[in-house]
Every structure is written in C-alpha cells, then in structure tokens.
Amino acid sequence: MRAQVRTHPVFIPSIDKRQYGRWKDGVRAVPCQPMETIKGGDRELSEYRLEMRGVVKTFPGVKALDHAQLNLRPGTVHALMGENGAGKSTLMKCMFGIYHMDQGEVIYEGEKVQIKGPLDALNRGIAMVHQELQPIPERSIGENIYVGRYPTRRLGPIVTIDHEKMYTDAAAVLKEVHLNFDPRAKLGSLSVSQMQLVEIAKAVSADCKVLILDEPTSSLTAAEVEALFTIVNELRAKGVSIVYISHKMDEILRISDEVTIMRDGQYIGTWDAKGLTTDFIITKMVGRELSNLFPKRENVPGEVVFEVEDFTSINPKSFRHASFSVRKGEILGVAGLVGAQRTELMEGLFGLRSHTAGKITYQGKDLKINQPKDAINSGIAMLTEDRRATGILGVLSIADNVSIASLNQYLIGGIMLDDGKIERLVQENVAKLSIKTPSSKTQIQSLSGGNQQKVLISRWLANDPDIFILDEPTRGIDVGAKYEIYCIIAELAKQGKSIIMISSEMSELIGMSDRIMVMCDGRVTGFIDGQEANQENIMALATQFE
C-alpha cells in the first residue's frame, strides 16, 4: 500500500525552501531529518513545531525507546500508535519532562531544548492529558485546573493566591471547551469521564501549542467522545499540534491527519492518515498480518453449572430481578449501554455490592456470597473493569500481585511464605501467558497494560476457579495484546471454565461469545445466540427501556 504524506504550508514572507529527506511508501527514508526547512531571520525554521530525534530511554532490564523519533506539524492531529509496550507513553513522558532521555534531542520551534520537568513543559506550551488521571478530588475544579501555577496577588510583603481571578479564568476555560461546570465545585463530585474533560480544560488553560492526549476516550461515553472531537477540531483550527494516542481504530482514522507507528520502542514510520486502513495499521503495529481478530474456539458448552435468580440490588436505581445461567465451558457475553448496571450486577455476585433479594446456585448448591472472600472460596474469580484502581497493586512486584489472592496455598508451617514455590508459580505463568517482564520482582506498574492484564489473570489462575467474571478484559490494550487475551479466554473455556465477559465493544462480544445477555437500565432484557448476534439485535435489546 502506498500512502502520500500531506505537506502543510508555512506562511513566512520572503523564504527560501530547501528539501531534505526522501520518502518511500509514506515512510521517511532519512531518519530524523525534516522534510522541509525554511530560512527566516537569523536562524532556520523547520516546518515542524516539535521534533524528537534519536530518543533512547532505558529502564532496569528494559530498553523502552531505541532511537525513536516524532515530528509534529502545527495545526494537525498526529496519531501515535503501537502495541502496549511499544514505547508510546514513554516517548510522550520524555517530551513532557516526566522522564529524562538517555540519548536524543528535542527541537522545539526551531531550537534545541532540554525539558526539565512537567512545569517547564507547561511553561513552554506543551501540555499532556494522561491516560491514568491523578485528580485531587477534595479540591475545587478551578484549583485542579491551575494546580502548581495559581494566579497570585501581592498584599504588601505577602504573596497570596488570587482565588477570584483563578475562578474567573477557570470559568472562561470551561466555557471554551463547552463544559458547564461550576469551577468552585469539588472535582470529586464529577464522574471519571467528566474529570478527564476537566484535564483537557487544564491543558487548554496553559495556552498550549502542543497537546498530548493519551487514551483520552477510554472512560468517555459516545456523546462525550463527540464533545471531545469538537474540542480537538477547534484546537487544530487554532494551530495547536495534537498528539493523539488511542487503540480505537475508528477514532484514529476519523480524527487524525498523520499516523506514526512504533514497535518495540522503535520508530516504524509515518503516514498520511487519509487512505490508511485498519488492516495496514495493525500489520505495521504487530509486525505481521493478523488473518483473524479472534481465535478459533474449540470449547463445547455443557450442562448448566451456575444460576442466578431474581438478583436485586439494595440500591433501587441499580440492577433488579436479574436471572441468568451459565453452562460449563461457555463464554457468556454481557452487553448494554453506559448505565445498564452490568458491572454493578457482577460486583454484586462477587460480594462487592449488597443485594436485598436473589439466589445464586453453583452445581446445584446454594451459595451465600456477602463479601469477595466468599466468592473466591466458592471458586469464582473477577477481573475488574479498572485495573489501575481496583486490580493491580502498583507498587508491589509481579510475584506479589500474582500470589495475593492465594497466599494460604504457599505457607510453610502456616506462618511463613514459601518464596520458592511462589517464584515457580510466577515463572510458570510468565511462560504460559507470554508476560513480558524483566523479572518477577519488577513492579507491576512499570508493565504495559496488556501485560498487567495477563498478571491479573495469572492471579486468578493460581486459585484454579471454575467461574471467571471478566469486566472489560481488553480495555486500553492494543490489538495484538487483545488477541493474546482472547486466546487465553478461549483456552479457559476449552478447559471447561465458565466465562462471563462484559464488553462495550460489539465486535468483541460477537466474535467471542457463545451467547450474549443484554441489559438495559438494570434489567436483563434478553439473550441472543452467539451465531445470530449482530449490532442491530443487540442494540434493540440494549435500548428496551420500561
């Protein structure tokens, strides 16, 4: 496939243009050289607002970036793509000053610069909205927007924060990005998706020239995604350079002007987004063609082993009168729109939420589940929706994260942990699930999202449960890692494990499920055989309000 590179004009009077670099199949043949350089004043001006050249970053046991590069033009949306662990976020953290490069250089507005930290980056007009939010929920929206750079006023010898100016400016910024929030309200009163939009307002408040958006739609509803795209288009029209990191192909092909792909910390190429296809992007990301997005399944569902009858939440606005069953070796998909209470129902079954009515039966025996410990002891495992908040123990090692749910199996004399046995367990799962990690002692927070998810699956495999509840098991991970997770799920079903899988991706539900249970507004509205499922009949049940 041949893709043409879009050249954006730079409007400077009385200029001499000199061509640099050669392009083949949309990829720059001479690394790190600008395509066009313009003489203006007493220094040369590149057509790029920001260039990263030959960036190397090494962590203990891992070379995260290997002479990576990125070139950003003014007024464009530049998608940065690659599998989890490809180095995308690491490269952006080098740009934003969170990490310091081992080698390489940053050329910003024609000058070589050293970005000393995030505040230095913000002062230069480089802003970043992180995938993992770090809000201060007990402070106001305005304080969160201006944290670290509050407007001040002097009262004699004393310098204080000018709260009135801060809230006035915050209100103007919120209005600019179409958010109808009171800047004096506590940030914690907002939903996660609304907090993410406030982070974008924070970036806009810095009058940024470069804006990095790392998985900006991971927590947004469809309506909020449209609102975000409106903001992105307005910023692009103002000349802002936007780096857009996402695993959602439809978003990339819709919003981007250019696409850069990385693999294993290395730069693969840059293409004009116009004319690119999903298959082309996937092939460049994973370094091979994926003939199937979903693995061939060899599971044969058997008898009913798990039944739920009339399950009702203590919260009248949550799930109610839910009834369903799962067979041995079956993958039961759970579909529904935002607010359908899918997660809440599964958390109720796992003992994380209280219920007032309902019956749970496993292999003909009634289960009493009032807390997660009861579910775990009954052979039920749950992979939670938000692995950062409720899954991983970020500062602990991979070994700790794998063994935490089954420590009683690794005791010597009932009082001491058998470290050797735990290490063998970890190494077995690292090999079985192809977890990429320097060692079992590595902190799990340093792994990519896909590898973190595999570690969490390993945690439950160590308990050998019969029922797996998987809530958005592939959220925030790339297409290659998704396929590996799908293979794990398919293998578990083949072994006779019963899988309940919540997903917001229609293709995932249709491609992986033997049956699909659809919910709407806290109720189970119907079931669809996996071979008959399509977007139309799923949506018909997902919008069946009372």
XYZ file of C-alpha atoms in Angstrom:
546
model
C 0.000 0.000 0.000
C 1.290 3.435 -0.870
C 0.193 6.448 1.183
C 1.045 10.045 0.392
C 2.344 12.423 3.028
C 0.476 15.657 3.465
C 2.654 18.763 3.417
C 1.261 21.720 5.368
C 2.326 25.165 4.146
C 4.149 27.520 6.492
C 3.342 31.144 5.788
C 6.509 33.236 6.183
C 7.268 36.018 3.705
C 10.443 36.016 1.559
C 11.536 32.448 2.216
C 13.930 30.032 0.574
C 12.848 26.403 0.721
C 15.312 23.531 0.853
C 14.217 19.932 0.572
C 15.524 17.313 2.949
C 14.825 13.588 3.230
C 13.315 11.025 0.892
C 10.003 9.248 1.314
C 9.076 5.729 0.239
C 5.650 4.172 0.902
C 4.883 7.078 3.207
C 7.922 6.437 5.412
C 10.771 8.886 5.814
C 13.878 7.237 4.345
C 16.361 9.519 6.145
C 15.567 9.301 9.881
C 15.190 12.440 11.943
C 15.624 14.894 9.070
C 12.896 17.481 8.451
C 11.230 17.250 5.067
C 11.348 20.974 4.589
C 13.447 23.682 6.265
C 12.804 27.387 5.875
C 15.233 30.252 6.387
C 13.716 33.074 8.331
C 15.562 35.827 10.256
C 18.872 34.704 11.701
C 18.000 31.025 12.186
C 16.464 28.176 10.227
C 12.803 27.427 10.836
C 11.565 23.886 10.328
C 8.077 23.165 9.077
C 7.737 21.137 12.278
C 6.781 22.726 15.560
C 8.435 19.957 17.562
C 10.888 17.205 16.613
C 12.158 14.344 18.741
C 15.273 12.745 17.283
C 17.118 9.546 18.220
C 15.448 9.182 21.623
C 16.809 6.374 23.811
C 15.369 5.539 27.230
C 16.370 2.511 29.290
C 14.853 1.178 32.481
C 16.401 -1.666 34.505
C 16.328 -4.674 32.187
C 14.230 -2.935 29.515
C 15.142 -0.685 26.589
C 11.868 1.220 26.348
C 12.944 3.544 23.495
C 15.516 2.670 20.852
C 16.328 5.768 18.743
C 12.673 6.730 18.477
C 11.514 9.861 16.686
C 8.436 12.015 16.178
C 7.786 15.144 14.083
C 4.774 17.377 14.787
C 3.379 19.987 12.415
C 1.306 22.979 13.571
C -2.461 22.605 13.309
C -2.529 18.825 12.914
C -3.722 15.801 14.843
C -0.871 13.294 14.849
C -1.854 9.780 15.932
C 0.842 7.817 17.773
C 0.135 4.098 17.587
C 1.674 0.809 18.595
C 1.094 -2.206 20.784
C 1.218 -1.925 24.561
C 4.893 -1.715 25.436
C 5.795 -0.145 22.080
C 7.048 2.981 23.868
C 4.305 5.492 23.017
C 3.640 6.769 26.526
C 7.347 6.647 27.399
C 8.161 8.859 24.402
C 5.454 11.319 25.423
C 6.689 11.369 29.022
C 10.125 12.274 27.657
C 8.521 15.097 25.684
C 6.635 16.293 28.772
C 9.666 16.120 31.063
C 8.480 13.285 33.316
C 11.339 11.114 32.066
C 14.771 12.332 31.044
C 16.181 10.854 27.850
C 19.378 8.800 27.948
C 20.117 9.929 24.391
C 18.419 12.092 21.790
C 17.297 15.658 21.325
C 14.148 17.754 21.212
C 13.847 20.594 18.700
C 11.009 22.919 19.696
C 10.091 25.839 17.453
C 13.466 25.641 15.723
C 15.610 25.492 18.864
C 17.177 22.580 20.688
C 15.693 22.461 24.186
C 16.015 20.453 27.378
C 12.675 19.976 29.102
C 13.479 19.753 32.802
C 10.073 18.713 34.079
C 6.294 18.966 33.578
C 6.118 22.562 34.832
C 8.894 23.531 32.402
C 6.935 21.814 29.618
C 3.742 23.684 30.544
C 5.597 26.986 30.614
C 6.826 26.239 27.089
C 3.290 25.467 25.903
C 3.436 21.650 25.997
C 0.559 20.014 27.876
C -0.370 16.384 28.483
C -3.594 14.646 29.459
C -2.543 11.323 30.969
C -4.292 8.004 30.485
C -4.267 7.441 34.238
C -5.771 10.527 35.848
C -4.295 11.949 39.050
C -7.085 14.212 40.326
C -7.264 15.982 43.679
C -10.918 15.144 44.377
C -11.274 17.156 47.587
C -10.198 20.405 45.915
C -12.276 22.514 43.545
C -12.349 22.201 39.768
C -10.636 25.590 39.465
C -7.839 24.564 41.844
C -7.285 21.357 39.864
C -7.045 23.304 36.616
C -4.406 25.710 37.967
C -2.582 23.445 40.430
C 1.116 24.349 40.535
C 0.618 27.634 38.691
C -2.012 29.550 40.638
C -2.515 33.234 39.815
C -1.189 35.362 42.676
C -1.533 38.840 44.083
C 0.631 40.829 46.472
C -0.660 42.258 49.730
C 2.297 44.300 50.908
C 5.154 41.855 51.520
C 2.788 38.836 51.356
C 2.020 36.963 48.112
C -1.273 35.047 48.138
C -3.347 33.069 45.647
C -5.785 35.250 43.732
C -8.818 32.982 44.066
C -11.204 35.344 42.305
C -9.004 35.529 39.226
C -8.448 31.775 39.333
C -12.179 31.019 39.356
C -12.945 33.679 36.747
C -10.245 32.302 34.446
C -11.340 28.704 35.143
C -14.938 29.568 34.228
C -13.734 31.070 30.929
C -11.636 27.983 30.120
C -14.501 25.623 30.951
C -16.764 27.629 28.672
C -14.134 27.493 25.914
C -14.219 23.685 25.958
C -18.020 23.576 26.288
C -18.150 22.310 29.888
C -20.971 23.628 32.031
C -19.295 23.043 35.413
C -19.085 25.330 38.438
C -15.334 25.962 38.886
C -15.898 26.195 42.675
C -17.434 22.712 42.876
C -15.353 19.843 44.225
C -13.691 17.825 41.493
C -14.714 14.664 43.343
C -18.362 15.429 42.600
C -17.736 14.666 38.903
C -17.652 11.299 37.165
C -14.358 9.843 35.885
C -15.230 10.840 32.331
C -16.027 14.413 33.416
C -12.708 14.589 35.283
C -10.997 13.586 32.045
C -12.653 16.508 30.258
C -11.512 18.841 33.067
C -7.944 17.631 32.391
C -8.368 18.785 28.804
C -9.588 22.168 30.078
C -6.450 22.292 32.229
C -4.301 21.791 29.124
C -6.200 24.498 27.257
C -5.723 26.885 30.194
C -1.962 26.644 29.657
C -2.452 28.151 26.184
C -0.653 25.100 24.840
C 0.945 24.836 21.423
C 1.415 21.071 21.769
C -1.245 18.905 23.411
C -0.672 15.218 24.180
C -3.840 13.136 24.610
C -3.057 9.643 25.947
C -6.106 7.375 25.523
C -8.470 10.351 26.017
C -11.692 8.430 25.286
C -11.065 5.348 27.450
C -13.686 6.469 30.006
C -15.943 8.605 27.808
C -19.460 7.892 26.596
C -20.303 8.230 22.906
C -21.734 11.715 23.478
C -18.628 12.781 25.421
C -16.392 11.452 22.627
C -18.234 13.708 20.184
C -17.732 16.646 22.563
C -14.022 15.835 22.773
C -13.709 15.706 18.982
C -15.342 19.142 18.769
C -12.688 20.485 21.166
C -9.883 18.772 19.227
C -11.089 20.212 15.931
C -11.270 23.720 17.424
C -7.742 23.437 18.837
C -6.441 22.156 15.499
C -8.040 25.132 13.754
C -6.144 27.424 16.160
C -2.848 25.852 15.109
C -2.291 23.544 18.105
C -0.239 20.401 17.426
C -2.059 17.445 18.937
C -0.582 14.012 19.674
C -3.420 11.502 19.890
C -2.730 8.066 21.409
C -5.516 5.529 21.104
C -6.110 1.863 20.341
C -9.517 2.629 18.794
C -9.005 2.394 15.049
C -12.241 4.143 14.099
C -11.219 7.184 16.151
C -7.739 7.278 14.631
C -8.993 7.106 11.059
C -11.623 9.744 11.779
C -9.695 12.425 13.670
C -6.050 12.134 12.521
C -4.053 13.952 9.848
C -0.929 11.821 10.217
C -0.132 8.495 11.857
C 3.201 7.421 13.369
C 3.603 3.779 14.351
C 6.076 2.399 16.905
C 7.049 -1.179 17.671
C 9.290 -2.448 20.487
C 10.474 1.073 21.274
C 11.471 1.800 17.683
C 10.092 4.144 15.042
C 8.436 2.209 12.208
C 7.123 5.020 10.018
C 4.822 7.994 9.498
C 1.917 8.024 7.054
C -0.759 10.425 5.908
C -3.941 9.224 7.632
C -6.009 9.690 4.505
C -6.321 6.356 2.750
C -4.967 4.220 5.591
C -6.877 1.068 6.501
C -7.235 -0.776 9.790
C -5.505 -3.851 8.346
C -2.497 -1.786 7.234
C -2.136 -0.147 10.655
C -2.443 -3.465 12.507
C 0.170 -5.104 10.273
C 2.655 -2.286 10.925
C 1.910 -2.309 14.663
C 2.398 -6.024 15.252
C 4.953 -6.695 12.500
C 2.818 -9.404 10.947
C -0.564 -9.842 9.338
C -3.436 -10.875 11.588
C -5.684 -13.027 9.450
C -8.244 -13.249 12.265
C -9.022 -10.782 15.024
C -10.452 -13.608 17.133
C -9.058 -17.101 17.704
C -10.764 -20.283 16.622
C -12.721 -21.576 19.594
C -12.860 -25.239 20.426
C -14.981 -25.049 23.588
C -18.124 -27.155 23.778
C -20.626 -25.745 26.314
C -22.033 -28.454 28.570
C -24.528 -28.581 31.397
C -25.681 -25.540 33.390
C -23.348 -25.060 36.383
C -24.065 -21.508 37.573
C -27.504 -19.954 38.034
C -28.669 -16.558 39.254
C -32.335 -15.950 40.092
C -34.129 -12.673 40.810
C -30.927 -10.904 41.918
C -31.793 -7.384 43.134
C -29.557 -4.596 44.457
C -30.059 -2.782 47.723
C -29.912 0.363 45.562
C -33.300 0.752 43.811
C -31.608 2.516 40.871
C -29.227 -0.377 40.218
C -29.741 -3.978 38.993
C -33.040 -5.669 39.794
C -34.718 -9.055 39.232
C -31.756 -10.324 37.201
C -31.885 -14.003 36.264
C -29.491 -15.974 34.031
C -27.468 -19.162 33.840
C -24.025 -20.153 32.565
C -23.000 -23.549 31.231
C -19.740 -25.378 31.750
C -17.220 -24.281 29.118
C -19.431 -21.417 27.906
C -18.487 -17.809 27.172
C -21.491 -15.669 28.111
C -21.118 -12.128 26.813
C -22.840 -9.285 28.665
C -23.881 -6.288 26.559
C -25.508 -2.983 27.391
C -25.124 0.766 27.127
C -23.497 3.001 29.746
C -25.714 2.892 32.837
C -27.103 -0.586 32.113
C -25.684 -1.742 35.502
C -23.677 -4.646 34.037
C -20.639 -4.014 36.246
C -22.811 -3.432 39.297
C -24.586 -6.778 38.785
C -21.311 -8.678 38.520
C -19.865 -6.857 41.548
C -22.998 -7.876 43.447
C -22.433 -11.535 42.514
C -18.809 -11.231 43.674
C -19.795 -9.751 47.041
C -18.661 -6.192 46.339
C -22.217 -4.796 46.439
C -25.127 -5.573 48.728
C -28.329 -7.176 47.495
C -31.781 -7.489 49.040
C -33.097 -10.454 47.092
C -31.858 -13.203 44.841
C -30.402 -16.678 44.765
C -27.054 -17.936 43.451
C -26.628 -21.638 42.706
C -23.422 -23.436 41.718
C -23.612 -27.075 40.679
C -26.958 -27.390 42.425
C -25.784 -25.906 45.732
C -26.907 -22.523 47.054
C -24.095 -20.004 47.551
C -24.104 -17.311 50.230
C -21.859 -14.516 48.969
C -21.656 -11.466 51.207
C -18.058 -10.480 50.527
C -15.375 -11.243 47.912
C -13.766 -13.844 50.182
C -16.970 -15.897 49.958
C -16.883 -15.737 46.146
C -13.190 -16.687 45.982
C -13.735 -19.648 48.314
C -16.648 -20.730 46.100
C -14.434 -20.881 43.000
C -15.397 -17.513 41.457
C -12.845 -15.014 40.128
C -13.410 -11.456 38.966
C -11.219 -9.336 36.710
C -12.343 -5.763 37.463
C -13.078 -3.043 34.918
C -10.416 -0.577 36.090
C -7.168 -2.495 36.529
C -5.325 0.584 37.845
C -7.860 1.497 40.528
C -9.189 -1.905 41.621
C -6.913 -4.511 40.029
C -3.165 -4.140 40.315
C -1.185 -3.295 43.444
C 1.028 -0.851 41.582
C 3.995 -0.527 43.944
C 4.229 -4.274 44.565
C 6.063 -6.812 42.436
C 4.618 -9.143 39.835
C 5.159 -12.037 42.264
C 3.143 -10.223 44.953
C 0.335 -9.426 42.518
C 0.096 -12.992 41.242
C 0.074 -14.643 44.687
C -2.007 -12.145 46.695
C -5.341 -13.996 46.256
C -3.940 -17.434 47.130
C -1.277 -16.852 49.796
C -2.725 -19.554 52.044
C -1.574 -22.108 49.446
C 2.063 -21.008 49.793
C 2.598 -21.162 53.547
C 5.263 -23.148 55.342
C 4.015 -24.325 58.714
C 1.117 -21.935 58.423
C 3.260 -18.900 59.237
C 5.919 -18.356 56.532
C 5.588 -17.815 52.803
C 7.289 -20.314 50.524
C 9.078 -17.843 48.231
C 10.466 -20.629 46.078
C 7.007 -22.028 45.375
C 5.666 -18.560 44.587
C 8.588 -17.932 42.199
C 7.868 -21.206 40.371
C 4.198 -20.209 40.076
C 5.130 -16.809 38.632
C 7.640 -18.236 36.147
C 5.098 -20.817 35.008
C 2.520 -18.091 34.315
C 5.068 -15.767 32.705
C 5.855 -18.539 30.231
C 2.251 -19.729 29.784
C 0.765 -16.261 29.200
C 3.835 -14.745 27.463
C 4.149 -11.940 30.023
C 6.917 -9.527 29.031
C 8.834 -8.577 32.181
C 12.493 -8.355 33.235
C 11.844 -10.397 36.406
C 9.224 -11.455 38.934
C 10.479 -8.663 41.229
C 9.584 -5.915 38.746
C 6.882 -3.511 39.943
C 3.695 -4.266 38.047
C 3.017 -0.566 37.385
C 6.043 -0.490 35.067
C 4.479 -3.063 32.704
C 2.298 -2.266 29.705
C -1.481 -2.504 30.056
C -1.699 -5.831 28.244
C 0.975 -7.402 30.445
C -0.682 -6.023 33.588
C -3.906 -7.698 32.480
C -2.103 -11.010 31.993
C -0.656 -10.754 35.511
C -4.171 -10.233 36.899
C -5.394 -13.298 35.002
C -2.442 -15.200 36.478
C -3.596 -14.132 39.945
C -6.882 -15.932 39.453
C -5.405 -18.920 37.615
C -3.361 -19.574 40.771
C -6.687 -20.136 42.586
C -7.985 -22.505 39.865
C -11.545 -21.076 39.860
C -14.381 -22.533 37.789
C -16.254 -19.254 37.142
C -14.426 -16.277 35.607
C -16.141 -12.876 35.592
C -14.191 -10.656 33.168
C -15.226 -6.987 33.144
C -13.876 -5.227 30.028
C -10.869 -7.608 29.813
C -9.280 -5.811 26.835
C -9.947 -2.169 27.724
C -6.978 0.077 26.970
C -4.814 -2.585 25.340
C -3.703 -2.887 21.736
C -4.920 -5.237 19.046
C -2.005 -7.661 19.376
C -2.384 -7.962 23.156
C -6.152 -8.253 22.708
C -5.676 -11.319 20.536
C -3.481 -12.887 23.215
C -6.154 -12.212 25.867
C -8.793 -13.709 23.563
C -6.653 -16.842 23.181
C -6.409 -17.151 26.972
C -10.196 -16.793 27.335
C -10.817 -19.346 24.577
C -8.394 -21.815 26.197
C -10.065 -21.415 29.607
C -13.455 -22.159 28.041
C -11.967 -25.187 26.271
C -10.779 -26.457 29.679
C -14.385 -26.297 30.902
C -14.213 -22.996 32.772
C -17.358 -20.842 32.641
C -16.709 -17.297 31.429
C -18.926 -14.251 31.982
C -17.473 -11.422 29.871
C -18.681 -7.819 29.990
C -17.624 -5.756 26.994
C -18.568 -2.430 25.446
C -17.107 -3.487 22.090
C -19.763 -5.049 19.872
C -17.201 -6.829 17.699
C -15.619 -8.411 20.775
C -18.945 -9.689 22.086
C -19.983 -11.072 18.713
C -16.561 -12.570 17.996
C -16.078 -14.291 21.363
C -19.465 -15.179 22.873
C -21.445 -18.415 22.723
C -24.430 -16.436 23.992
C -24.974 -12.763 24.743
C -27.034 -11.461 27.656
C -28.234 -7.894 27.117
C -29.060 -5.443 29.904
C -30.852 -2.108 29.938
C -31.443 0.169 32.913
C -30.623 -2.520 35.483
C -32.723 -5.268 33.898
C -31.875 -8.305 31.792
C -33.793 -7.654 28.570
C -32.908 -10.770 26.587
C -30.457 -13.378 25.315
C -29.038 -13.861 21.815
C -27.261 -16.904 20.441
C -23.677 -16.003 19.508
C -24.079 -17.144 15.893
C -27.177 -14.982 15.447
C -25.855 -11.876 17.197
C -25.367 -8.624 15.311
C -25.266 -4.955 16.234
C -28.928 -4.452 15.350
C -30.464 -7.127 17.574
C -28.079 -6.323 20.443
C -28.954 -2.611 20.284
C -32.665 -3.396 20.099
C -32.446 -5.135 23.486
C -29.953 -2.602 24.901
C -32.467 0.224 24.364
C -35.537 -1.626 25.656
C -36.435 0.803 28.408
C -39.544 0.311 30.553
